[in-house]
């Protein structure tokens, strides 16, 4: 008798790995399994039908499936659980997993395969799934024995949910899951990592920062994961420092706050470096410096500047550039302690100088915002003008959205206009792609709506990005998920044009030259209204500002998913 069948438990406690895996997910409160089915998961797929408390959310393409689970995980803070099919399914999902890894989304991704017994045969569709997943996950492993199945599921869920959070991968050979498993089902233990540096280190850091004349804060999604928005805002006010978000996809502090300096961007290192070039003191919290595509190889901090780095990820601290002091700590607890220590360390003249910095910044930001909004209104004064401007779309939507609405933003080049009129102000109401992977807006909004079915959720994407995961529209229609979508249609890859302009300027390379023709997507024009209809989602096209109130109200009132295509230029062969 083999080890896998020699059991002392009662017969009712014995079951195949398929059932045991689902019982483990149930014990961990998993309500949704996001997937696209395949033949190497037949036993598990069949078993899911016997678990009415775990809903299988069916997607038609794996990149969209992972982004839907990503949106759900962002909106709940709990791991999304995904089931893919073998190497082909995992391969389709790699780009979305890259996105999840860099925005630190807690997620368990599983993929079925035929079986361990077939490894030596190099059979059809056989591939090393762990090798595919490792570069785009926090942890990747494979089940090879039925008595370690639940152990590995719990390990994966623990790793995914432990800061720094991230996606993990588990390969599921069907012949292992076919065997009887007697492992006990117990809830996964996620360690409490809310640690804070010892008081002496906090006080020393506060003394280093107290005398700053031009302080800057660089913050990231570690702030949101820790629930430290209020603590970051309070620290910035006491210190009188502007806050910039680096690789940030969630709210770090209210965007209406005068000390919010916006996102650092993620393309050119010299742009990010300019934000700290004149700073005599910098606090980095919940991110690393700097997450650019073309990073600055030189130290971005000025000589003699004080740099304090706080993070729960020791790898992120001083990862690329030297810092004065690095502290391993939970952002919320550490910022709270650091604020108290800073208030004690600052002299009266230093407090007055900090308050004066806040005042100057408030006047500057108010003036800048008033001017930008006035320019928006002036540009859209003629309601019949074409092309339609994103400012008109955002302003009209701002007048209609309920107070608790969730915005999932992948508008990219149109995001500045969107967030001027719909500025993020509260945690859990705004999510944004940090860049690197296109196609997160539509499925991300669907995932957020699954997480909060009672709230209005609007996802924004571009006409280029939307094509990467348009299959998610079918999922919304099939499951009657009432997310709303706005496609910002400018007829091409505007972000590439903007980046090429910057590249040409940096290299003195004919900045006025025409863009490559393959930066446009116009011949033929992608018809999102008919595309959505073909997926079962009703849609409307907006061309003029005067049409927006009616079209957007129809979208918001519709009982189910709905898409609006906002024509932001003249793509030519308009239907």
Coordinates of C-alpha atoms in Angstrom, one line a residue:
X1 CA 0.0 0.0 0.0
X2 CA 1.5 3.4 -1.0
X3 CA 1.9 6.4 1.3
X4 CA -0.9 8.2 -0.5
X5 CA -3.5 5.5 0.2
X6 CA -2.5 4.3 3.6
X7 CA -4.9 6.4 5.7
X8 CA -6.1 6.2 9.2
X9 CA -8.7 8.9 8.9
X10 CA -12.4 8.1 8.6
X11 CA -13.6 7.5 5.0
X12 CA -15.5 10.8 4.9
X13 CA -12.3 12.7 5.5
X14 CA -10.7 11.2 2.5
X15 CA -11.0 13.0 -0.9
X16 CA -9.0 13.7 -4.0
X17 CA -6.7 16.6 -4.2
X18 CA -9.3 18.4 -6.4
X19 CA -11.8 18.6 -3.5
X20 CA -9.1 19.2 -0.9
X21 CA -7.8 22.2 -2.8
X22 CA -11.2 23.8 -3.0
X23 CA -11.9 23.1 0.6
X24 CA -8.7 24.9 1.4
X25 CA -9.7 27.9 -0.6
X26 CA -13.1 27.9 1.1
X27 CA -11.4 27.8 4.5
X28 CA -9.4 30.9 3.5
X29 CA -12.6 32.8 2.5
X30 CA -12.0 32.7 -1.2
X31 CA -15.3 33.5 -3.0
X32 CA -14.2 33.8 -6.6
X33 CA -12.0 31.7 -8.9
X34 CA -11.0 33.6 -12.0
X35 CA -10.2 31.4 -14.9
X36 CA -10.2 30.2 -18.5
X37 CA -10.7 26.4 -18.6
X38 CA -8.4 23.8 -20.3
X39 CA -8.2 20.0 -20.6
X40 CA -5.4 19.5 -18.0
X41 CA -7.7 20.8 -15.2
X42 CA -10.7 18.6 -16.0
X43 CA -11.0 17.1 -12.6
X44 CA -10.7 20.4 -10.8
X45 CA -13.1 22.1 -13.1
X46 CA -15.6 19.3 -12.5
X47 CA -15.2 19.6 -8.8
X48 CA -15.8 23.4 -8.8
X49 CA -19.4 22.7 -9.8
X50 CA -19.9 21.0 -6.4
X51 CA -18.8 24.2 -4.5
X52 CA -21.7 26.7 -4.9
X53 CA -20.0 29.1 -2.5
X54 CA -17.0 29.5 -4.9
X55 CA -18.0 31.3 -8.0
X56 CA -16.0 30.6 -11.2
X57 CA -15.6 33.9 -13.1
X58 CA -15.2 32.8 -16.7
X59 CA -12.8 34.8 -19.0
X60 CA -12.0 34.2 -22.6
X61 CA -8.4 35.2 -22.6
X62 CA -5.8 34.7 -19.8
X63 CA -4.3 38.3 -19.8
X64 CA -7.8 39.6 -19.2
X65 CA -8.5 37.0 -16.6
X66 CA -5.4 37.9 -14.5
X67 CA -6.2 41.7 -14.8
X68 CA -9.8 41.0 -13.6
X69 CA -8.4 39.1 -10.6
X70 CA -5.9 42.0 -10.1
X71 CA -8.7 44.6 -10.0
X72 CA -10.6 42.4 -7.5
X73 CA -7.5 42.0 -5.3
X74 CA -6.8 45.8 -5.4
X75 CA -10.3 46.6 -4.4
X76 CA -10.5 44.0 -1.5
X77 CA -6.9 43.9 -0.3
X78 CA -7.2 40.1 -0.4
X79 CA -5.5 37.7 -2.8
X80 CA -7.3 37.1 -6.1
X81 CA -7.2 33.4 -7.1
X82 CA -6.7 32.4 -10.8
X83 CA -6.8 29.1 -12.6
X84 CA -5.1 28.9 -16.0
X85 CA -4.5 26.2 -18.5
X86 CA -1.0 24.8 -18.8
X87 CA 1.9 26.6 -20.6
X88 CA -0.2 28.2 -23.3
X89 CA -2.5 29.8 -20.8
X90 CA 0.3 30.9 -18.5
X91 CA 2.2 32.3 -21.4
X92 CA -0.8 34.5 -22.4
X93 CA -0.9 35.8 -18.8
X94 CA 2.7 36.7 -18.4
X95 CA 2.3 40.4 -19.3
X96 CA -0.5 40.8 -16.8
X97 CA 1.5 39.0 -14.2
X98 CA 4.3 41.5 -14.8
X99 CA 1.8 44.3 -14.0
X100 CA 0.7 42.5 -10.8
X101 CA 4.3 41.9 -9.7
X102 CA 5.3 45.6 -10.0
X103 CA 2.1 46.9 -8.4
X104 CA 2.5 44.3 -5.6
X105 CA -0.9 42.7 -6.1
X106 CA -1.7 39.8 -3.8
X107 CA -2.6 36.9 -6.1
X108 CA -2.5 33.1 -6.3
X109 CA -2.2 31.9 -9.9
X110 CA -2.5 28.2 -10.5
X111 CA -2.1 26.4 -13.8
X112 CA -3.0 22.8 -14.5
X113 CA -0.8 20.3 -16.3
X114 CA -1.2 16.7 -17.4
X115 CA 0.9 15.1 -14.7
X116 CA 4.3 14.4 -13.1
X117 CA 4.2 10.9 -14.6
X118 CA 4.5 12.3 -18.1
X119 CA 7.6 14.5 -17.5
X120 CA 10.0 12.2 -19.2
X121 CA 7.9 11.9 -22.3
X122 CA 8.0 15.6 -23.2
X123 CA 4.3 15.1 -24.2
X124 CA 2.1 17.6 -26.0
X125 CA 1.9 21.0 -24.2
X126 CA 4.6 19.9 -21.7
X127 CA 6.7 22.8 -20.4
X128 CA 8.3 23.9 -17.2
X129 CA 5.6 26.1 -15.8
X130 CA 7.7 27.2 -12.9
X131 CA 10.4 28.5 -15.1
X132 CA 7.9 30.5 -17.1
X133 CA 6.3 32.0 -14.0
X134 CA 9.4 32.8 -11.9
X135 CA 10.4 36.1 -13.5
X136 CA 7.0 37.6 -13.1
X137 CA 6.0 36.3 -9.6
X138 CA 7.1 36.7 -6.1
X139 CA 7.3 32.9 -5.6
X140 CA 6.7 29.9 -7.9
X141 CA 6.5 26.2 -7.2
X142 CA 4.9 22.9 -8.3
X143 CA 3.0 20.3 -6.4
X144 CA 4.6 16.8 -6.8
X145 CA 2.9 14.9 -4.0
X146 CA -0.7 14.8 -2.8
X147 CA 0.3 15.1 0.8
X148 CA 1.9 18.5 0.1
X149 CA -0.8 20.0 -1.9
X150 CA -2.5 22.0 0.8
X151 CA 0.7 22.9 2.4
X152 CA 1.9 24.5 -0.8
X153 CA -1.5 26.3 -1.3
X154 CA -1.2 27.8 2.2
X155 CA 2.4 28.7 1.6
X156 CA 1.5 30.5 -1.7
X157 CA -1.4 32.4 -0.1
X158 CA 0.8 33.4 2.8
X159 CA 3.6 34.7 0.5
X160 CA 1.1 36.5 -1.7
X161 CA -0.5 38.4 1.3
X162 CA 2.7 39.1 3.2
X163 CA 4.3 42.5 2.5
X164 CA 5.7 43.3 0.1
X165 CA 2.7 41.6 -1.4
X166 CA 2.7 40.1 -4.9
X167 CA 1.5 37.3 -7.3
X168 CA 2.6 33.7 -6.7
X169 CA 2.4 30.7 -8.9
X170 CA 1.5 27.0 -8.2
X171 CA 1.6 24.3 -10.9
X172 CA -1.0 21.6 -10.5
X173 CA -0.3 18.3 -12.2
X174 CA -3.6 16.5 -12.7
X175 CA -2.3 13.1 -11.7
X176 CA -1.3 14.4 -8.3
X177 CA -4.7 16.0 -7.7
X178 CA -6.4 12.8 -8.9
X179 CA -4.9 11.0 -5.8
X180 CA -6.5 10.7 -2.4
X181 CA -5.3 13.5 -0.1
X182 CA -5.7 13.3 3.7
X183 CA -4.1 16.6 4.6
X184 CA -6.0 18.6 7.1
X185 CA -7.7 21.7 5.9
X186 CA -6.8 24.7 8.2
X187 CA -6.9 28.4 7.5
X188 CA -3.7 30.0 6.2
X189 CA -1.7 32.0 8.7
X190 CA -0.4 35.3 7.3
X191 CA 2.2 36.8 9.7
X192 CA 1.7 40.2 11.2
X193 CA 4.5 42.4 9.8
X194 CA 3.4 45.7 11.4
X195 CA 6.8 46.3 13.0
X196 CA 8.2 49.7 13.8
X197 CA 11.9 50.7 14.3
X198 CA 13.1 51.0 17.8
X199 CA 12.6 54.5 19.4
X200 CA 16.3 55.5 19.1
X201 CA 16.3 55.0 15.4
X202 CA 13.1 57.0 15.0
X203 CA 14.4 59.9 17.1
X204 CA 17.7 59.9 15.2
X205 CA 15.9 60.0 11.8
X206 CA 13.7 62.9 13.1
X207 CA 16.8 64.9 14.1
X208 CA 18.2 64.4 10.6
X209 CA 15.0 65.6 9.0
X210 CA 14.0 68.5 11.3
X211 CA 16.2 71.2 9.9
X212 CA 15.4 70.7 6.2
X213 CA 14.8 73.8 4.1
X214 CA 13.6 72.1 1.0
X215 CA 12.2 68.7 1.9
X216 CA 10.7 66.2 -0.5
X217 CA 8.8 62.9 0.0
X218 CA 8.8 60.0 -2.5
X219 CA 6.1 57.5 -1.6
X220 CA 4.7 54.4 -3.2
X221 CA 2.0 51.7 -2.9
X222 CA 3.4 50.5 0.4
X223 CA 1.6 53.5 1.8
X224 CA -1.8 52.3 0.5
X225 CA -1.1 48.6 1.5
X226 CA -0.3 49.8 5.1
X227 CA -3.3 52.1 5.3
X228 CA -1.0 55.0 5.9
X229 CA -2.7 57.7 3.9
X230 CA -3.6 59.8 6.9
X231 CA -0.2 59.3 8.5
X232 CA 1.7 60.3 5.3
X233 CA -0.5 63.4 4.9
X234 CA 0.0 64.5 8.6
X235 CA 3.8 63.9 8.4
X236 CA 4.0 66.0 5.1
X237 CA 2.1 68.8 6.8
X238 CA 4.3 68.9 9.8
X239 CA 7.5 68.7 7.7
X240 CA 6.2 71.1 5.0
X241 CA 7.2 68.7 2.3
X242 CA 5.8 68.1 -1.2
X243 CA 4.8 64.4 -1.8
X244 CA 5.4 62.6 -5.1
X245 CA 4.0 59.1 -5.9
X246 CA 6.5 56.7 -7.4
X247 CA 5.1 53.5 -9.1
X248 CA 1.9 54.4 -7.3
X249 CA -1.4 52.8 -8.4
X250 CA -3.6 53.7 -5.4
X251 CA -4.3 56.8 -3.4
X252 CA -1.3 57.8 -1.2
X253 CA -2.7 61.2 -0.1
X254 CA -5.7 63.3 -1.4
X255 CA -4.8 64.7 -4.8
X256 CA -6.6 67.9 -3.7
X257 CA -4.1 68.4 -0.9
X258 CA -1.7 71.3 -1.7
X259 CA 1.3 69.2 -0.8
X260 CA 0.5 66.5 -3.4
X261 CA 3.0 66.9 -6.2
X262 CA 1.7 64.2 -8.5
X263 CA 3.3 61.1 -9.9
X264 CA 7.0 60.8 -10.8
X265 CA 6.3 59.2 -14.2
X266 CA 8.1 56.0 -15.1
X267 CA 9.9 56.7 -18.4
X268 CA 12.9 59.0 -18.1
X269 CA 15.2 59.0 -15.1
X270 CA 16.2 62.6 -15.5
X271 CA 12.6 63.7 -15.0
X272 CA 12.4 61.8 -11.8
X273 CA 15.8 62.9 -10.6
X274 CA 14.8 66.6 -11.1
X275 CA 12.2 66.2 -8.4
X276 CA 14.8 65.7 -5.7
X277 CA 17.8 67.5 -7.3
X278 CA 17.4 70.6 -5.1
X279 CA 16.1 68.8 -2.0
X280 CA 18.3 68.9 1.1
X281 CA 16.3 66.2 2.8
X282 CA 14.3 63.3 1.2
X283 CA 12.0 60.7 2.9
X284 CA 11.3 57.6 0.8
X285 CA 8.5 55.4 2.0
X286 CA 6.8 52.4 0.5
X287 CA 8.7 52.3 -2.8
X288 CA 12.2 52.3 -4.3
X289 CA 14.0 55.0 -6.2
X290 CA 13.4 55.3 -9.1
X291 CA 11.2 52.9 -11.1
X292 CA 11.9 54.4 -14.6
X293 CA 12.2 52.6 -17.9
X294 CA 15.4 54.7 -18.7
X295 CA 16.7 55.4 -15.2
X296 CA 19.3 57.9 -14.3
X297 CA 22.5 56.0 -13.6
X298 CA 23.9 58.8 -11.4
X299 CA 22.9 59.4 -7.8
X300 CA 19.8 61.6 -8.1
X301 CA 20.3 63.2 -4.7
X302 CA 22.4 66.4 -4.3
X303 CA 25.7 66.1 -2.3
X304 CA 25.1 66.3 1.4
X305 CA 21.4 65.7 1.2
X306 CA 19.8 63.7 4.0
X307 CA 18.0 60.6 2.7
X308 CA 15.8 58.5 5.0
X309 CA 14.2 55.3 3.5
X310 CA 11.4 53.5 5.3
X311 CA 9.9 50.2 3.9
X312 CA 8.7 46.8 4.9
X313 CA 10.8 45.4 2.0
X314 CA 14.5 45.4 3.0
X315 CA 15.4 44.8 -0.7
X316 CA 13.9 48.1 -1.7
X317 CA 15.8 50.2 0.9
X318 CA 18.9 51.7 -0.7
X319 CA 18.3 49.4 -3.6
X320 CA 19.8 51.6 -6.3
X321 CA 21.3 54.7 -4.5
X322 CA 23.0 55.3 -1.1
X323 CA 20.8 56.6 1.7
X324 CA 21.7 58.3 5.0
X325 CA 19.6 55.8 7.0
X326 CA 17.3 53.0 6.2
X327 CA 14.6 51.6 8.5
X328 CA 12.6 48.4 8.2
X329 CA 9.1 49.2 9.3
X330 CA 5.4 49.3 8.6
X331 CA 4.7 52.7 6.9
X332 CA 1.7 53.5 9.0
X333 CA 3.2 52.8 12.4
X334 CA 6.6 54.2 11.4
X335 CA 5.2 57.5 10.0
X336 CA 3.1 57.9 13.1
X337 CA 6.1 57.5 15.4
X338 CA 8.3 59.6 13.1
X339 CA 5.7 62.5 13.1
X340 CA 5.7 62.6 16.9
X341 CA 9.5 62.5 17.0
X342 CA 9.7 65.2 14.3
X343 CA 7.4 67.5 16.3
X344 CA 9.6 67.1 19.3
X345 CA 12.8 67.6 17.4
X346 CA 11.8 70.7 15.4
X347 CA 12.6 74.1 16.9
X348 CA 10.1 77.0 16.8
X349 CA 11.8 78.6 13.8
X350 CA 11.8 75.2 12.0
X351 CA 8.1 74.8 12.6
X352 CA 7.4 78.3 11.4
X353 CA 9.5 77.6 8.2
X354 CA 7.5 74.4 7.6
X355 CA 4.2 76.2 8.0
X356 CA 5.4 78.9 5.6
X357 CA 6.3 76.2 3.0
X358 CA 2.8 74.8 3.3
X359 CA 1.3 78.2 2.8
X360 CA 3.3 79.0 -0.3
X361 CA 2.5 75.7 -1.8
X362 CA -1.2 76.1 -1.1
X363 CA -1.2 79.5 -2.9
X364 CA 0.8 78.1 -5.8
X365 CA -1.4 74.9 -6.2
X366 CA -4.6 76.8 -5.9
X367 CA -3.5 79.2 -8.7
X368 CA -2.3 76.4 -10.9
X369 CA -5.5 74.4 -10.5
X370 CA -7.7 77.4 -11.1
X371 CA -5.8 78.2 -14.3
X372 CA -5.9 74.6 -15.5
X373 CA -9.7 74.3 -14.9
X374 CA -10.3 77.6 -16.6
X375 CA -8.3 76.5 -19.6
X376 CA -10.3 73.3 -19.7
X377 CA -13.6 75.2 -19.7
X378 CA -12.3 77.6 -22.3
X379 CA -11.2 74.8 -24.6
X380 CA -14.6 73.1 -24.4
X381 CA -16.7 76.3 -24.6
X382 CA -18.1 75.4 -28.0
X383 CA -20.3 72.3 -27.4
X384 CA -20.4 71.4 -31.1
X385 CA -16.6 71.6 -31.5
X386 CA -14.7 68.6 -32.7
X387 CA -12.6 66.8 -31.6
X388 CA -14.2 66.2 -28.3
X389 CA -11.8 66.9 -25.4
X390 CA -11.2 64.6 -22.4
X391 CA -11.7 67.6 -20.1
X392 CA -15.4 67.8 -21.3
X393 CA -15.8 64.0 -20.6
X394 CA -14.3 64.2 -17.2
X395 CA -16.3 67.4 -16.2
X396 CA -19.6 65.9 -17.3
X397 CA -18.9 62.6 -15.5
X398 CA -17.9 64.5 -12.3
X399 CA -21.3 66.1 -12.3
X400 CA -23.1 62.7 -12.4
X401 CA -21.0 60.2 -10.4
X402 CA -22.2 59.3 -6.9
X403 CA -20.0 60.1 -4.0
X404 CA -18.9 56.5 -3.4
X405 CA -17.9 55.7 -7.0
X406 CA -14.8 53.8 -7.9
X407 CA -12.6 55.0 -10.8
X408 CA -10.2 52.5 -12.4
X409 CA -7.9 54.7 -14.5
X410 CA -5.9 53.5 -17.5
X411 CA -6.6 56.7 -19.5
X412 CA -2.8 57.3 -19.6
X413 CA -2.2 60.5 -21.7
X414 CA -5.8 61.5 -20.7
X415 CA -5.3 60.8 -17.0
X416 CA -4.3 64.4 -16.1
X417 CA -7.6 65.8 -17.5
X418 CA -9.5 63.0 -15.8
X419 CA -8.0 63.5 -12.4
X420 CA -8.3 67.3 -12.5
X421 CA -12.1 66.9 -12.6
X422 CA -12.3 63.6 -10.7
X423 CA -9.4 64.1 -8.2
X424 CA -8.8 61.0 -6.0
X425 CA -9.4 62.0 -2.4
X426 CA -10.2 58.8 -0.4
X427 CA -8.6 55.3 -0.2
X428 CA -10.5 52.6 -2.0
X429 CA -12.1 55.0 -4.5
X430 CA -9.3 55.2 -7.1
X431 CA -7.0 52.7 -8.8
X432 CA -4.5 53.4 -11.6
X433 CA -2.2 51.5 -13.7
X434 CA 1.5 52.1 -12.8
X435 CA 2.4 51.4 -16.4
X436 CA 4.4 48.7 -18.1
X437 CA 1.4 46.6 -19.2
X438 CA -1.5 47.8 -21.4
X439 CA -5.1 46.5 -21.0
X440 CA -5.7 46.7 -17.3
X441 CA -8.5 49.3 -17.4
X442 CA -11.5 47.2 -18.6
X443 CA -10.8 44.0 -16.6
X444 CA -9.6 45.9 -13.6
X445 CA -13.0 47.7 -13.4
X446 CA -14.8 44.4 -13.7
X447 CA -12.7 43.0 -10.8
X448 CA -13.4 46.1 -8.7
X449 CA -17.2 45.8 -9.4
X450 CA -17.1 42.1 -8.4
X451 CA -15.5 43.2 -5.1
X452 CA -18.1 46.0 -4.6
X453 CA -21.3 45.2 -6.5
X454 CA -23.2 47.9 -4.6
X455 CA -21.0 50.7 -5.9
X456 CA -20.7 52.5 -9.3
X457 CA -17.4 51.5 -10.9
X458 CA -16.1 53.2 -14.1
X459 CA -13.0 52.0 -15.9
X460 CA -11.1 54.1 -18.4
X461 CA -8.8 52.9 -21.1
X462 CA -7.5 54.0 -24.4
X463 CA -8.4 52.7 -27.9
X464 CA -4.9 51.0 -28.0
X465 CA -4.9 49.5 -24.5
X466 CA -8.5 48.4 -24.7
X467 CA -7.7 46.0 -27.5
X468 CA -5.3 44.0 -25.3
X469 CA -8.1 42.7 -23.1
X470 CA -11.4 43.5 -24.8
X471 CA -12.5 39.9 -24.2
X472 CA -13.2 41.0 -20.6
X473 CA -16.3 42.7 -21.9
X474 CA -17.8 39.3 -22.6
X475 CA -17.1 38.3 -19.0
X476 CA -19.0 41.4 -17.8
X477 CA -22.0 40.6 -20.0
X478 CA -21.9 36.8 -19.2
X479 CA -21.9 37.3 -15.4
X480 CA -24.0 40.5 -15.5
X481 CA -21.3 42.5 -13.8
X482 CA -22.4 46.1 -14.1
X483 CA -19.1 47.9 -14.5
X484 CA -19.1 50.9 -16.8
X485 CA -16.3 51.7 -19.3
X486 CA -15.1 54.8 -21.1
X487 CA -12.7 54.3 -24.1
X488 CA -10.6 57.4 -24.8
X489 CA -10.4 57.0 -28.6
X490 CA -7.7 59.2 -30.1
X491 CA -6.9 56.9 -33.0
X492 CA -3.5 55.6 -32.0
X493 CA -0.8 55.1 -29.4
X494 CA -0.5 58.7 -28.1
X495 CA 1.8 57.7 -25.3
X496 CA 4.4 56.5 -27.8
X497 CA 4.2 59.8 -29.6
X498 CA 4.7 61.7 -26.5
X499 CA 7.7 59.6 -25.5
X500 CA 9.2 59.8 -29.0
X501 CA 9.0 63.6 -28.8
X502 CA 10.9 63.5 -25.5
X503 CA 13.5 61.0 -27.0
X504 CA 14.0 63.2 -30.0
X505 CA 14.5 66.3 -27.8
X506 CA 17.0 64.4 -25.6
X507 CA 19.0 63.3 -28.7
X508 CA 18.6 66.5 -30.8
X509 CA 16.9 64.3 -33.5
X510 CA 14.5 66.4 -35.6
X511 CA 11.8 66.9 -33.0
X512 CA 9.3 68.1 -35.7
X513 CA 9.5 65.0 -37.9
X514 CA 6.3 63.0 -38.6
X515 CA 5.6 60.1 -36.3
X516 CA 6.0 56.5 -37.6
X517 CA 2.7 55.5 -39.3
X518 CA 2.4 52.4 -37.1
X519 CA 1.8 54.7 -34.1
X520 CA -1.7 55.2 -35.5
X521 CA -4.6 52.8 -35.4
X522 CA -6.9 54.3 -38.0
X523 CA -7.1 52.1 -41.1
X524 CA -9.5 50.6 -40.3
X525 CA -10.7 52.5 -37.2
X526 CA -11.5 50.2 -34.3
X527 CA -15.3 50.5 -33.7
X528 CA -15.7 50.0 -30.0
X529 CA -19.5 50.4 -30.1
X530 CA -19.9 47.4 -32.4
X531 CA -17.1 45.5 -30.7
X532 CA -18.8 45.9 -27.3
X533 CA -22.1 44.9 -28.8
X534 CA -20.6 41.8 -30.2
X535 CA -19.5 40.9 -26.7
X536 CA -22.9 41.5 -25.3
X537 CA -22.3 45.0 -23.8
X538 CA -24.4 47.9 -25.0
X539 CA -22.5 51.0 -26.0
X540 CA -22.7 54.5 -27.3
X541 CA -20.4 56.9 -29.2
X542 CA -19.8 60.5 -27.9
X543 CA -18.5 63.0 -30.4
X544 CA -19.6 66.4 -29.0
X545 CA -19.7 67.9 -25.5
X546 CA -23.4 68.6 -25.8
X547 CA -24.1 64.9 -26.1
X548 CA -22.2 63.9 -23.0
X549 CA -24.8 64.4 -20.2
X550 CA -27.4 62.3 -21.9
X551 CA -24.9 59.5 -23.0
X552 CA -23.2 59.4 -19.6
X553 CA -26.5 59.4 -17.7
X554 CA -27.7 56.5 -19.9
X555 CA -24.5 54.6 -19.1
X556 CA -24.8 55.1 -15.4
X557 CA -28.5 54.3 -15.2
X558 CA -28.2 51.1 -17.3
X559 CA -28.7 47.9 -15.3
X560 CA -25.6 46.1 -16.4
X561 CA -22.2 46.8 -18.1
X562 CA -22.1 49.7 -20.6
X563 CA -19.4 51.2 -22.7
X564 CA -19.0 54.8 -24.0
X565 CA -16.5 55.5 -26.8
X566 CA -15.3 59.1 -26.5
X567 CA -14.0 60.2 -29.9
X568 CA -11.2 62.5 -28.9
X569 CA -9.9 63.1 -32.4
X570 CA -11.1 62.5 -36.0
X571 CA -9.9 58.9 -36.8
X572 CA -11.1 59.1 -40.4
X573 CA -13.5 56.4 -41.6
X574 CA -16.1 57.0 -39.0
X575 CA -19.1 54.7 -39.3

